Coordinates of C-alpha atoms and ligand atoms in Angstrom, one line a residue:
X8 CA -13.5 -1.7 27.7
X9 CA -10.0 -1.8 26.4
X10 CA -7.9 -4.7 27.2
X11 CA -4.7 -4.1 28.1
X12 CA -1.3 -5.6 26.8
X13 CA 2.8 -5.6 27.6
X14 CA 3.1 -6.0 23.8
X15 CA 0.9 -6.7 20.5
X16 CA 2.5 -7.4 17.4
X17 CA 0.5 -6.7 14.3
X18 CA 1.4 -9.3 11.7
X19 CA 2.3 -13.2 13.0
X20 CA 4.3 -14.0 9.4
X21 CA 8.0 -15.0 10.6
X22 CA 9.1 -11.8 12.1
X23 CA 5.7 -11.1 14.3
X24 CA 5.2 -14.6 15.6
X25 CA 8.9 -15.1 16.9
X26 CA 8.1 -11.7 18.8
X27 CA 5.5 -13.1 20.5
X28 CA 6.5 -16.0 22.0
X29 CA 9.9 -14.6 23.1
X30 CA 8.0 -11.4 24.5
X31 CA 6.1 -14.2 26.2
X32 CA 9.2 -16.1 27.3
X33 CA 10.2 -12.8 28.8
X34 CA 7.1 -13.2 31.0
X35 CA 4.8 -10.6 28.8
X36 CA 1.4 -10.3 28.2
X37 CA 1.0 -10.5 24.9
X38 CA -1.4 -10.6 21.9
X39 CA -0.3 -11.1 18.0
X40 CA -3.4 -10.3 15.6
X41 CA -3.0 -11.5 11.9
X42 CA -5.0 -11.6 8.7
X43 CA -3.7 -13.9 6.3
X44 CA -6.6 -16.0 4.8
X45 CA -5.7 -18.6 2.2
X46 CA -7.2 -18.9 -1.2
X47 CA -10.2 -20.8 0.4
X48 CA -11.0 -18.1 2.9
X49 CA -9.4 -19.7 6.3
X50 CA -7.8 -17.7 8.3
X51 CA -3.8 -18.6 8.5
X52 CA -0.7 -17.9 11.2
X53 CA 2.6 -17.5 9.5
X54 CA 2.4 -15.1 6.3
X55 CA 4.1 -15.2 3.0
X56 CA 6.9 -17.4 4.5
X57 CA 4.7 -20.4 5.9
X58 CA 1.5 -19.7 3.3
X59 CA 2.9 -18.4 0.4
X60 CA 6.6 -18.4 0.2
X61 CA 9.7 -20.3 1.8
X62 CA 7.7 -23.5 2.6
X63 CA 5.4 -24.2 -0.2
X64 CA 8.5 -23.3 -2.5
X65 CA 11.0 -25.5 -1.0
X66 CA 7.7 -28.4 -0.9
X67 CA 7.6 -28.3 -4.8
X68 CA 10.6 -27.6 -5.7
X69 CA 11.4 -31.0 -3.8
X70 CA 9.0 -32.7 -5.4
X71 CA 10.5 -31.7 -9.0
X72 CA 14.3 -32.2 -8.3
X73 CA 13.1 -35.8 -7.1
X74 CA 11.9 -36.2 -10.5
X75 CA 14.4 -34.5 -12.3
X76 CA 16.8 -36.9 -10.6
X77 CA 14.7 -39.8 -11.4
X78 CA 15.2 -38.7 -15.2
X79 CA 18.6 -37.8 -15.2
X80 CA 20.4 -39.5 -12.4
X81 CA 19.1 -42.9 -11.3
X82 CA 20.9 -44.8 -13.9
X83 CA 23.9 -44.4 -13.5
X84 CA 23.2 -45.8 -10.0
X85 CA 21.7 -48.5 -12.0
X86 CA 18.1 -48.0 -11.1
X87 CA 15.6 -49.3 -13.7
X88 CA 12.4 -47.3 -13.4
X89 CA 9.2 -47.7 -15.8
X90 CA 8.5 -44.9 -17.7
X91 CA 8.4 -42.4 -15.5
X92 CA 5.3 -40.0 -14.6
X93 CA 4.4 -36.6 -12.9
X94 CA 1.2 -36.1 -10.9
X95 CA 0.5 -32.3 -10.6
X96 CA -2.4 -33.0 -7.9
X97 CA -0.8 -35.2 -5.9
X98 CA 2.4 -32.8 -5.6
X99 CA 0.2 -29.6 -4.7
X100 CA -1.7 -32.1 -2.6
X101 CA 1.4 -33.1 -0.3
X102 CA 2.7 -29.0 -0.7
X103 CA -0.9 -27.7 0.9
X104 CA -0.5 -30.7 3.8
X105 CA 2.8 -29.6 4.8
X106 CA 1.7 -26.1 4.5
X107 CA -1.2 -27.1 7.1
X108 CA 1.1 -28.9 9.3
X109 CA 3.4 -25.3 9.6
X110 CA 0.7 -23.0 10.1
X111 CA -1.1 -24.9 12.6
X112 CA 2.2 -25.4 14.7
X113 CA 2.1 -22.0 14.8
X114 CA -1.1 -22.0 16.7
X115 CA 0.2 -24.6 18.7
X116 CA 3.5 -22.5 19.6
X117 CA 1.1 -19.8 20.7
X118 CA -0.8 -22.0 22.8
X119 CA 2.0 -23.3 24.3
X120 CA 4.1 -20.1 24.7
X121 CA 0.7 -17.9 26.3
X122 CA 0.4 -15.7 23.4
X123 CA -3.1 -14.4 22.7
X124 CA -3.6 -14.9 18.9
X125 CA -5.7 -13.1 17.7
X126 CA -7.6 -13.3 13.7
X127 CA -8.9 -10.5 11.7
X128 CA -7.4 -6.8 11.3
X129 CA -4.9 -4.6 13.4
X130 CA -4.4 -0.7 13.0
X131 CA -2.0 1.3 15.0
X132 CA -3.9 4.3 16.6
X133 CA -2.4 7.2 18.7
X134 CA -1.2 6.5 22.1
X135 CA 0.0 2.9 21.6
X136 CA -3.1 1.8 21.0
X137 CA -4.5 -0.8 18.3
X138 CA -8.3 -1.6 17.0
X139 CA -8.5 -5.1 16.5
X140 CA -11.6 -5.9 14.0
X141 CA -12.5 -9.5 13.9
X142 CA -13.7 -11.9 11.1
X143 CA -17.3 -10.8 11.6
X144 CA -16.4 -6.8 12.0
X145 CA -16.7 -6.6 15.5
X146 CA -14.1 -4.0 16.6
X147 CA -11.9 -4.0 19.8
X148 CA -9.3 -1.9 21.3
X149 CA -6.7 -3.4 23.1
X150 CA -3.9 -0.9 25.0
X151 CA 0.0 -1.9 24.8
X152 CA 3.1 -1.1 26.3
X153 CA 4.8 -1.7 23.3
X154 CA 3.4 -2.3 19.6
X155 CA 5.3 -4.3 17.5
X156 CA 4.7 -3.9 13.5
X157 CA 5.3 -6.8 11.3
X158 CA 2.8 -6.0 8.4
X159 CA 5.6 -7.7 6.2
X160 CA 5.0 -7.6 2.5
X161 CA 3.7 -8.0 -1.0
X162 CA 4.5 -8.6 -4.6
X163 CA 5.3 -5.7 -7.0
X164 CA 3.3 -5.2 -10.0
X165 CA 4.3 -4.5 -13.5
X166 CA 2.0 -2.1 -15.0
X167 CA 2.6 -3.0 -18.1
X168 CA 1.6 -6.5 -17.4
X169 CA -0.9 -6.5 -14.8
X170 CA -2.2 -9.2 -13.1
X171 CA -5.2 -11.2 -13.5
X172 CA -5.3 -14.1 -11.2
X173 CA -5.3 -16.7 -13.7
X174 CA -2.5 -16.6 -16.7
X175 CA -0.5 -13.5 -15.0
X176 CA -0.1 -14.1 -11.7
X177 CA 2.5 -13.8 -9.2
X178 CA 4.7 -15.7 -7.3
X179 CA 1.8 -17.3 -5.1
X180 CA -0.3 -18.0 -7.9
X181 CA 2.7 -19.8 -9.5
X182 CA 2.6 -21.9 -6.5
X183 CA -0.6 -22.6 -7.7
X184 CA -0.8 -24.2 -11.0
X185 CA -2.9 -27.2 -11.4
X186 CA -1.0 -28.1 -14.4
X187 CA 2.1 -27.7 -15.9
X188 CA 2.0 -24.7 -18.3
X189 CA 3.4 -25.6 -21.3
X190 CA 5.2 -22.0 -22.2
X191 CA 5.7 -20.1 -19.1
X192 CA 7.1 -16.9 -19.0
X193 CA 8.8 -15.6 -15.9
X194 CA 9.8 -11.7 -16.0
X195 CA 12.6 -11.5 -13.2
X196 CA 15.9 -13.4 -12.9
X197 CA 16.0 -13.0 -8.8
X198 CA 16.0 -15.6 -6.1
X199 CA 11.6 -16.0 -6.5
X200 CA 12.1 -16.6 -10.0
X201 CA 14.8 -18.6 -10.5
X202 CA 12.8 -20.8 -7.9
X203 CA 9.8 -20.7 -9.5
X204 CA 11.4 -20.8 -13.0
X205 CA 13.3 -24.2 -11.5
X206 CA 10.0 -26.2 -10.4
X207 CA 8.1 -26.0 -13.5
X208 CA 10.6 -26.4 -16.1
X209 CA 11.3 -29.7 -14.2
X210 CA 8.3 -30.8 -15.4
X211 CA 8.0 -30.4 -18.4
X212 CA 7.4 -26.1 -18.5
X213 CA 9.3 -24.7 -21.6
X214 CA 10.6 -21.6 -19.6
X215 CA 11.8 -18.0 -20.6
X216 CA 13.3 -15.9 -17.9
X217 CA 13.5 -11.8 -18.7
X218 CA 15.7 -9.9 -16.2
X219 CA 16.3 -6.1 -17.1
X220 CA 19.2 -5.9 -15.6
X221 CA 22.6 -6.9 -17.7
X222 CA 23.7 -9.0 -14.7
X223 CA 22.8 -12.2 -13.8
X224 CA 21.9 -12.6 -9.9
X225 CA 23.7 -8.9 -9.3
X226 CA 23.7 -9.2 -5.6
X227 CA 26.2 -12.4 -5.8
X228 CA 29.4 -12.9 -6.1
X229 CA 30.0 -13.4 -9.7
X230 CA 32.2 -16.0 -10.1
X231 CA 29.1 -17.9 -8.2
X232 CA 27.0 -16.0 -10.8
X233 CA 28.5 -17.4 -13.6
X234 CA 28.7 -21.0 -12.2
X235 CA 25.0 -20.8 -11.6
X236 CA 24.0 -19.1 -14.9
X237 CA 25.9 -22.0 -16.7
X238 CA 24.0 -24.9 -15.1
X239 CA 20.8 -23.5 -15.4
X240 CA 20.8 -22.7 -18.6
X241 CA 22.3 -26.3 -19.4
X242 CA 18.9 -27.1 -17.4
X243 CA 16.9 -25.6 -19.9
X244 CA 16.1 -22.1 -18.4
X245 CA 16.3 -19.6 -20.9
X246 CA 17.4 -16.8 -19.5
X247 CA 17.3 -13.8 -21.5
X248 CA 19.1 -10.8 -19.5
X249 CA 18.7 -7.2 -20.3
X250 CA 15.4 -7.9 -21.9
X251 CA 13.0 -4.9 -20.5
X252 CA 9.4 -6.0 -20.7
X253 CA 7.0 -3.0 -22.1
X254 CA 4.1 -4.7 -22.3
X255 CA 1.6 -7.9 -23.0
X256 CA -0.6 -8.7 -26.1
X257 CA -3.4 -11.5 -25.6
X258 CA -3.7 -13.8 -28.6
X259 CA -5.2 -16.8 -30.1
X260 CA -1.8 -18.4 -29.4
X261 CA -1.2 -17.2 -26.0
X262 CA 0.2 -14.4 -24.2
X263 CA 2.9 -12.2 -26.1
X264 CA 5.2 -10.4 -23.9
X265 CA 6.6 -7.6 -25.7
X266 CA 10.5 -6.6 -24.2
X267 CA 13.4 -4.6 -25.3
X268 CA 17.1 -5.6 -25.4
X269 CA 20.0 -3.8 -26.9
X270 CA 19.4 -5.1 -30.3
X271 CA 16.3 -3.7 -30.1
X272 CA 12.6 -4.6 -29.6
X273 CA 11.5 -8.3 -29.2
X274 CA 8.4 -10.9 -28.3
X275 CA 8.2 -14.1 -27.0
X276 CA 4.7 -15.7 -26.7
X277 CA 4.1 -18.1 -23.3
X278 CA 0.8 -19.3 -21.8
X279 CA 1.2 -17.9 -18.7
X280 CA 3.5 -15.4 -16.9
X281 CA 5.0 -15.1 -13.3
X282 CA 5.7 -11.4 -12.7
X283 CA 8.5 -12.1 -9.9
X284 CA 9.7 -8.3 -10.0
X285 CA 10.4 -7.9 -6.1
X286 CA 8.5 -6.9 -3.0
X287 CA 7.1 -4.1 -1.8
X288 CA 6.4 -3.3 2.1
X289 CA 3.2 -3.6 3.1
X290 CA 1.2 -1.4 5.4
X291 CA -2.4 -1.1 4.3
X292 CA -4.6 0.7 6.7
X293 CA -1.9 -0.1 9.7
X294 CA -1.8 3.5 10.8
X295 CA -4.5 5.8 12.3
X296 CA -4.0 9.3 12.6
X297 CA -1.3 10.8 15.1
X298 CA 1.0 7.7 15.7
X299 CA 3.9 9.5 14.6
X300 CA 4.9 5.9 12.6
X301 CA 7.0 7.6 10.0
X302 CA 7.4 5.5 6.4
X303 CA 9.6 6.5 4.0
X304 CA 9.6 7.0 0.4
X305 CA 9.6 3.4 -0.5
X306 CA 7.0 2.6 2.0
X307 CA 9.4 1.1 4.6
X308 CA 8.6 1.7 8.1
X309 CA 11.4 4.0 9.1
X310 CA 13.4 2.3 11.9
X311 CA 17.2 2.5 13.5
X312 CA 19.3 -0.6 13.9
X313 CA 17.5 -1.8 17.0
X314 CA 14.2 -1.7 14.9
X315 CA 13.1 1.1 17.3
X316 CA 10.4 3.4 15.0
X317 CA 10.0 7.3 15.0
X318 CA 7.1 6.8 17.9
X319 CA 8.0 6.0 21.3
X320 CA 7.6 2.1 22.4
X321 CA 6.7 1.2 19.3
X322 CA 9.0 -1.4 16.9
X323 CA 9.3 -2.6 13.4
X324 CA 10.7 -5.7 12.1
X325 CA 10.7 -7.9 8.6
X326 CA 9.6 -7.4 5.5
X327 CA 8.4 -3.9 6.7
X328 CA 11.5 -2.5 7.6
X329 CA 14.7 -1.7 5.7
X330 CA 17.2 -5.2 5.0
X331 CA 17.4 -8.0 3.0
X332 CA 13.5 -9.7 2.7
X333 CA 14.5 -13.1 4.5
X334 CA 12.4 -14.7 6.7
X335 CA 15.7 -15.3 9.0
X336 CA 16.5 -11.7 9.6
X337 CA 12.9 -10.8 10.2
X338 CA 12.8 -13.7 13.0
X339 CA 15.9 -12.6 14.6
X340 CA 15.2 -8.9 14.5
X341 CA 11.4 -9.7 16.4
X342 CA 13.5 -12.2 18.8
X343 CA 15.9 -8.9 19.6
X344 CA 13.1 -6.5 19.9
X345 CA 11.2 -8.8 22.2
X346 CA 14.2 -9.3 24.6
X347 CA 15.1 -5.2 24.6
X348 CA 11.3 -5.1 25.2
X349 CA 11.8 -7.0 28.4
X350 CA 15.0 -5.2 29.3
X351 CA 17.9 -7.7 27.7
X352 CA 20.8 -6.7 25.8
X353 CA 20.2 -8.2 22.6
X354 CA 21.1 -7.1 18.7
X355 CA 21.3 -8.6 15.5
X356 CA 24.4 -8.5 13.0
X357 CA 23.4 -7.8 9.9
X358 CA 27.2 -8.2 8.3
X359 CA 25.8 -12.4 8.9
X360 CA 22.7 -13.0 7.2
X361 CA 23.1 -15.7 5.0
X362 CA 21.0 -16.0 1.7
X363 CA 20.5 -19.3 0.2
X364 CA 19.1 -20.1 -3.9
X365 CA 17.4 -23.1 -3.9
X366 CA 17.8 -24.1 -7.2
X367 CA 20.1 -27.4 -8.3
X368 CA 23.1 -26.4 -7.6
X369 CA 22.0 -25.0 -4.4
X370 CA 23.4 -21.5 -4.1
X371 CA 24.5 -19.8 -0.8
X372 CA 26.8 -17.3 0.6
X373 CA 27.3 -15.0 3.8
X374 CA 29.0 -11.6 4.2
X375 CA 31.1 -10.2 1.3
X376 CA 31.5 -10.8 -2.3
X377 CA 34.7 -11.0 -4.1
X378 CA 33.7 -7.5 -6.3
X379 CA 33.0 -6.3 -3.0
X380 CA 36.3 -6.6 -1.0
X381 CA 38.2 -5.4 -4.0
X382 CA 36.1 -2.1 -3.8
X383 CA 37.4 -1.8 0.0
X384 CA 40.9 -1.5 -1.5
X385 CA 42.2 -4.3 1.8
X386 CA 44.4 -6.9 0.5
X387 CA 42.9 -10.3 0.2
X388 CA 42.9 -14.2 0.0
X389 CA 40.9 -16.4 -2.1
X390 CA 40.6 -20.2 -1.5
X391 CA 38.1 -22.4 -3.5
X392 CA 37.5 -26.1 -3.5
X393 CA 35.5 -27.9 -6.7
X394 CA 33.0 -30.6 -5.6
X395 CA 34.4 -32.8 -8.4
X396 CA 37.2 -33.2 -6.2
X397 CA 34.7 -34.6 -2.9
X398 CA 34.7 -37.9 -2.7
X399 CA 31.0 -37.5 -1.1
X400 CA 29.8 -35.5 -3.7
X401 CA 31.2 -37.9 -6.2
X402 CA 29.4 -40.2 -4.4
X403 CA 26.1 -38.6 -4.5
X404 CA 26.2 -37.8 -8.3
X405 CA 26.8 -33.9 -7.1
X406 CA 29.4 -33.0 -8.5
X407 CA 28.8 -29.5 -9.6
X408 CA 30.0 -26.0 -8.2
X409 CA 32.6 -25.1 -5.3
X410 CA 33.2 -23.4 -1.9
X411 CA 34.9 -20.2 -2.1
X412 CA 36.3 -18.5 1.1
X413 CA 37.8 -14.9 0.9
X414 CA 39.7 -13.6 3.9
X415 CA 41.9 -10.9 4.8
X416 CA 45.5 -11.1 4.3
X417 CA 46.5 -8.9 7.0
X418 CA 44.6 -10.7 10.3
X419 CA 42.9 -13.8 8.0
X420 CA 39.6 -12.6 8.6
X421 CA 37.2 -14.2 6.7
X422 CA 35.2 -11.8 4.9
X423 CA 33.1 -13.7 2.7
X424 CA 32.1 -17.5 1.7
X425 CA 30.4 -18.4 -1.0
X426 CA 28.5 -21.7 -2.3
X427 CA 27.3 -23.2 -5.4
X428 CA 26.4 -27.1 -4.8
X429 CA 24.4 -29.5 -3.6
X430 CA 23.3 -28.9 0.3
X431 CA 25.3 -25.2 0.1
X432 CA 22.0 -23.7 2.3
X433 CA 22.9 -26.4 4.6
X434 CA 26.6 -26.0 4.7
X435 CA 26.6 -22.2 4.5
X436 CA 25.3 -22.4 8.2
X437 CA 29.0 -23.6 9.5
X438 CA 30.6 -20.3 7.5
X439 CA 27.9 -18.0 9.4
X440 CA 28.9 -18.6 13.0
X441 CA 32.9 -18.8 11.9
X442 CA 32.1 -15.3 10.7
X443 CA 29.8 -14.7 13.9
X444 CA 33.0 -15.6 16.1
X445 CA 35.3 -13.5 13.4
X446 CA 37.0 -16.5 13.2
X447 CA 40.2 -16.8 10.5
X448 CA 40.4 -19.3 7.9
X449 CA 43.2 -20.4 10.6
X450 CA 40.2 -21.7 12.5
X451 CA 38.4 -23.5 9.9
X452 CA 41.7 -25.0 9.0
X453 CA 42.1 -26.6 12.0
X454 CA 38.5 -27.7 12.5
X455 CA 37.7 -31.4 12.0
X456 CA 35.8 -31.7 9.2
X457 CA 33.9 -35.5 9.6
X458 CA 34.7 -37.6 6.0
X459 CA 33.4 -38.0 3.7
X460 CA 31.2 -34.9 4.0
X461 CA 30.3 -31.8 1.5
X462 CA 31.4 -29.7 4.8
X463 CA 34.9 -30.9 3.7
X464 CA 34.8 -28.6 0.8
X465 CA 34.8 -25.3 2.9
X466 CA 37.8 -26.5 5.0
X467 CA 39.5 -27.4 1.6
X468 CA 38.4 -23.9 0.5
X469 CA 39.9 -22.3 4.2
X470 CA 43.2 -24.3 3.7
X471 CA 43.5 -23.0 -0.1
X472 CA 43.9 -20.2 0.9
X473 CA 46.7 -20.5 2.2
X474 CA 47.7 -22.9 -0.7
X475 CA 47.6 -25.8 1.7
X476 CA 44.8 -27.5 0.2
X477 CA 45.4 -31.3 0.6
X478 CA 42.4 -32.8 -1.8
X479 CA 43.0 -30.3 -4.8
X480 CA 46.3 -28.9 -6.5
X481 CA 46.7 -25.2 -4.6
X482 CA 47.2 -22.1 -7.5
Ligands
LIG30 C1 7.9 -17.5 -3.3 C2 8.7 -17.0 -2.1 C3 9.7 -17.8 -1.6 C4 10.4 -17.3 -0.5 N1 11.4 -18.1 0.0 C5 12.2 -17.7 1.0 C6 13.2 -18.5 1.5 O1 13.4 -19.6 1.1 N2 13.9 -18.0 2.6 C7 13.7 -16.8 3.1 O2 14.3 -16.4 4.1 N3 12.7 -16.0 2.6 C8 11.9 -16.4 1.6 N4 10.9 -15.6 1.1 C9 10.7 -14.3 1.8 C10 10.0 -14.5 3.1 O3 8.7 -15.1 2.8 C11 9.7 -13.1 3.7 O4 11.0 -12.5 3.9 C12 9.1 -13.3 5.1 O5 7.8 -13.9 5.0 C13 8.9 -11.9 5.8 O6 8.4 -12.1 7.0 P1 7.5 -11.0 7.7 O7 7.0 -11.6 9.0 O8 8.2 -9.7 7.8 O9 6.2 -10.7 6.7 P2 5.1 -11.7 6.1 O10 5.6 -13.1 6.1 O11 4.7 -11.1 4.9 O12 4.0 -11.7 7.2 C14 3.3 -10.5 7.6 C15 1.9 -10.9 8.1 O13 1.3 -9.8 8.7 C16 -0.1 -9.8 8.3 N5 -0.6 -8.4 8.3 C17 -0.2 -7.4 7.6 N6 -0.9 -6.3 7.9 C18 -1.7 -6.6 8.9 C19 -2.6 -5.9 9.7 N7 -2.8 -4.6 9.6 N8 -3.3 -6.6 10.6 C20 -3.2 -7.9 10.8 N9 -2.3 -8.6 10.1 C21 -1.5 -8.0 9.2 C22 -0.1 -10.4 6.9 O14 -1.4 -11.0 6.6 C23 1.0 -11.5 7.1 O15 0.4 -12.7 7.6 C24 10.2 -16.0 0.1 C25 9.1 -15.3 -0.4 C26 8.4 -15.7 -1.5 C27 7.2 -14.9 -2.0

């Protein structure tokens, strides 16, 4: 007997289980299978993001800027601490209980919502249907309407430093660490890594960072890029760019990672190495014969801009599909699939994503970068405000970085905002629905900005460019 379903989604990481419960808002039946289990076997709801990514990330490195603050900060507030201390335990302690308290909301959600949630293994077979195997191997086939894939995905390998679990591992076994390493060698320079790089040279970690690529955080706008690379190297992060690892020698003294740059070839020996090289998509044993699920040469799941695949009434969203690998854009394209599902017009803009660094400063931005609006040939508008020059962040001892607005000349448009501060994932929320509403920097300038607030430093930014900046001498 097959039991039958409006909708399954396969995978309940943060694109999948948004699906579900808004499929189930839309007064579907539906079922979400997923197969996470954590490092001691349990099964898990919520995928990389909740289990292995976004969360336990931002836990730790929360726990680290506390202490780096401690160190650096607290006296010139006047605070007298003891000598001051770091428990490794008690920090991957409070990380796994906030982990817990995520995933099982997620359960919870389900619960609430009339989902079906369902543990073990889904595959895709012909004819919208999917075999559900359970923990203990028992097999099912459940008949859907609509399939939803959100298989989302995994770490990239370096072959020439594979991993082993213990002293190369990847970005969830950096999560990991029991201890502070005392060399750690991270080979990437992107968002994971700086991330990762961040939390354990806090404490203590003597960090090398190897990025192949010439240019630091390429996908940024660069005068952000430059801000950033200057504090964190202040910070301690050696970042080493064009460096091309070619391989790993295991010695008495630790692990030698072998790289090229263009002064030729070079080693640097660490005690353990986070290979933070990108994602891949993930789809192992998803499809059965005859689905007509068509992947494409990078293993995404080929879909249009409504996430619709190759085979009829059956979707792809997340990691799996095409787009930047944020948790926010998987969410809202499973929240648009579920409402088209049930009939609603729905899309999502993907000229509004926002992506946020959360490193000290705190990078952010939304839409596009300066490099890029020059390429577009359309006149433009730059307006950037300091922090230095915010009484709040003065007040908070933050005051590094700026808000940068670029906008067109012609109608104002803003184009593009970019961050580098303290709180800039928070404030970059307020320059994603200006740009959601094409709003001008017109309309920022007259928005009431509450003082003293960061948030004052993007309508500084919007009124600079215009030169009417009122805090900060216009250029
Ligand atoms: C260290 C780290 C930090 C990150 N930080 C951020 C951040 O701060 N902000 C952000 O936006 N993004 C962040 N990301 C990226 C974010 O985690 C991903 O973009 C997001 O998890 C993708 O969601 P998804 O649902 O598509 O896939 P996943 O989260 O990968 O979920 C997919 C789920 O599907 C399950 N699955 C796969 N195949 C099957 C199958 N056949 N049957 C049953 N289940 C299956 C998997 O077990 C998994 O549970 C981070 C990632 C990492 C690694």
């Amino acid at each position: 007997m097959s039991d039958q379903y409006d909708v399954v989604v396969i995978g309940a990481g943060p694109a999948g289980y948004p699906c579900a419960i808004r499929a189930a808002q839309n007064k579907l039946k539906v079922a979400c299978i997923d197969e996470w289990k954590n490092l001691d076997g349990s099964y898990a709801y919520g995928g990389t993001c909740l289990n292995a990514g976004c969360i336990p990330s931002k836990a730790l490195l929360e726990s680290t800027e506390l202490f780096h603050r401690a160190q650096t900060e607290f006296s010139a507030h006047g605070i007298k601490v003891g000598e001051l201390g770091f428990d490794v335990a008690t920090m991957q302690k409070r990380k796994a209980q906030i982990v817990k308290a995520s995933t099982q909301g997620i359960t919870g959600l389900f619960k609430a919502a009339g989902v079906t949630g369902l543990q073990g293994h889904g595959r895709l077979l012909s004819g919208n249907r999917v075999e559900y195997t359970a923990a203990d191997g028992a097999k099912k086939e459940l008949v859907a309407k609509h399939v939803v894939i959100a298989s989302g995905s995994v770490p990239m390998e370096l072959k020439s430093v594979p991993f082993d679990g213990k002293t190369v591992v990847d970005s969830w076994g950096a999560l990991e660490f029991d201890a502070v390493p005392k060399r750690l060698g991270v080979i990437g320079a992107g968002v994971i890594g700086l991330e990762l790089g961040s939390v354990w040279r806090r404490i203590g970690a003597e960090v090398v960072v190897l990025e192949a690529l010439e240019q630091f955080l390429f996908m940024a706008d660069q005068q952000l890029a430059k801000e950033a690379l200057k504090h964190f190297k202040k910070q301690g992060l050696d970042i080493r760019l064009g460096a091309k690892v070619d391989g790993l020698d295991r010695g008495k003294d630790g692990l030698t990672l072998k790289y090229t740059d263009t002064s030729g070839s070079k080693t640097v020996t660490v005690d353990k190495v986070v290979v933070a090289i990108g994602r891949r998509p993930y789809g192992k044993d998803l499809l059965g014969d005859g689905t007509g699920v068509e992947i494409d040469e990078r293993g995404f799941v080929k879909v249009d801009h409504e996430c619709r695949t190759s085979a009829a009434q059956v979707w792809a969203v997340g990691d799996v599909v095409r787009g930047p690998m944020l948790a926010h854009k998987g969410k809202e394209e499973g929240v648009m699939v579920a409402d088209l599902i049930a009939g609603l017009v729905s899309e999502v803009n993907y000229k509004v994503i926002p992506s946020v660094i959360y490193t000290a400063p705190e990078i952010a931005w939304v839409g596009s970068t300066e490099e890029e609006v020059e390429k577009t040939g359309r006149p433009y508008k730059v307006g950037s405000f300091p922090f230095m020059a915010s009484g709040r962040a003065r007040a908070m001892e933050a005051p590094a970085g700026f808000a940068k607005i670029i906008a067109a000349v012609d109608d104002d448009e803003i184009l593009g905002v970019h961050i580098i501060g303290a709180m800039a994932g928070e404030l970059i929320a307020e320059a994603v629905l200006a740009m959601e509403y094409s709003a001008s920097t017109e309309d920022l300038q007259r928005t009431i900005h509450a003082h003293p607030t960061l948030s004052e430093a993007l309508h500084e930014a919007a009124l600079a460019a215009d030169k009417r900046a009122i805090d900060f001498p216009n250029r």
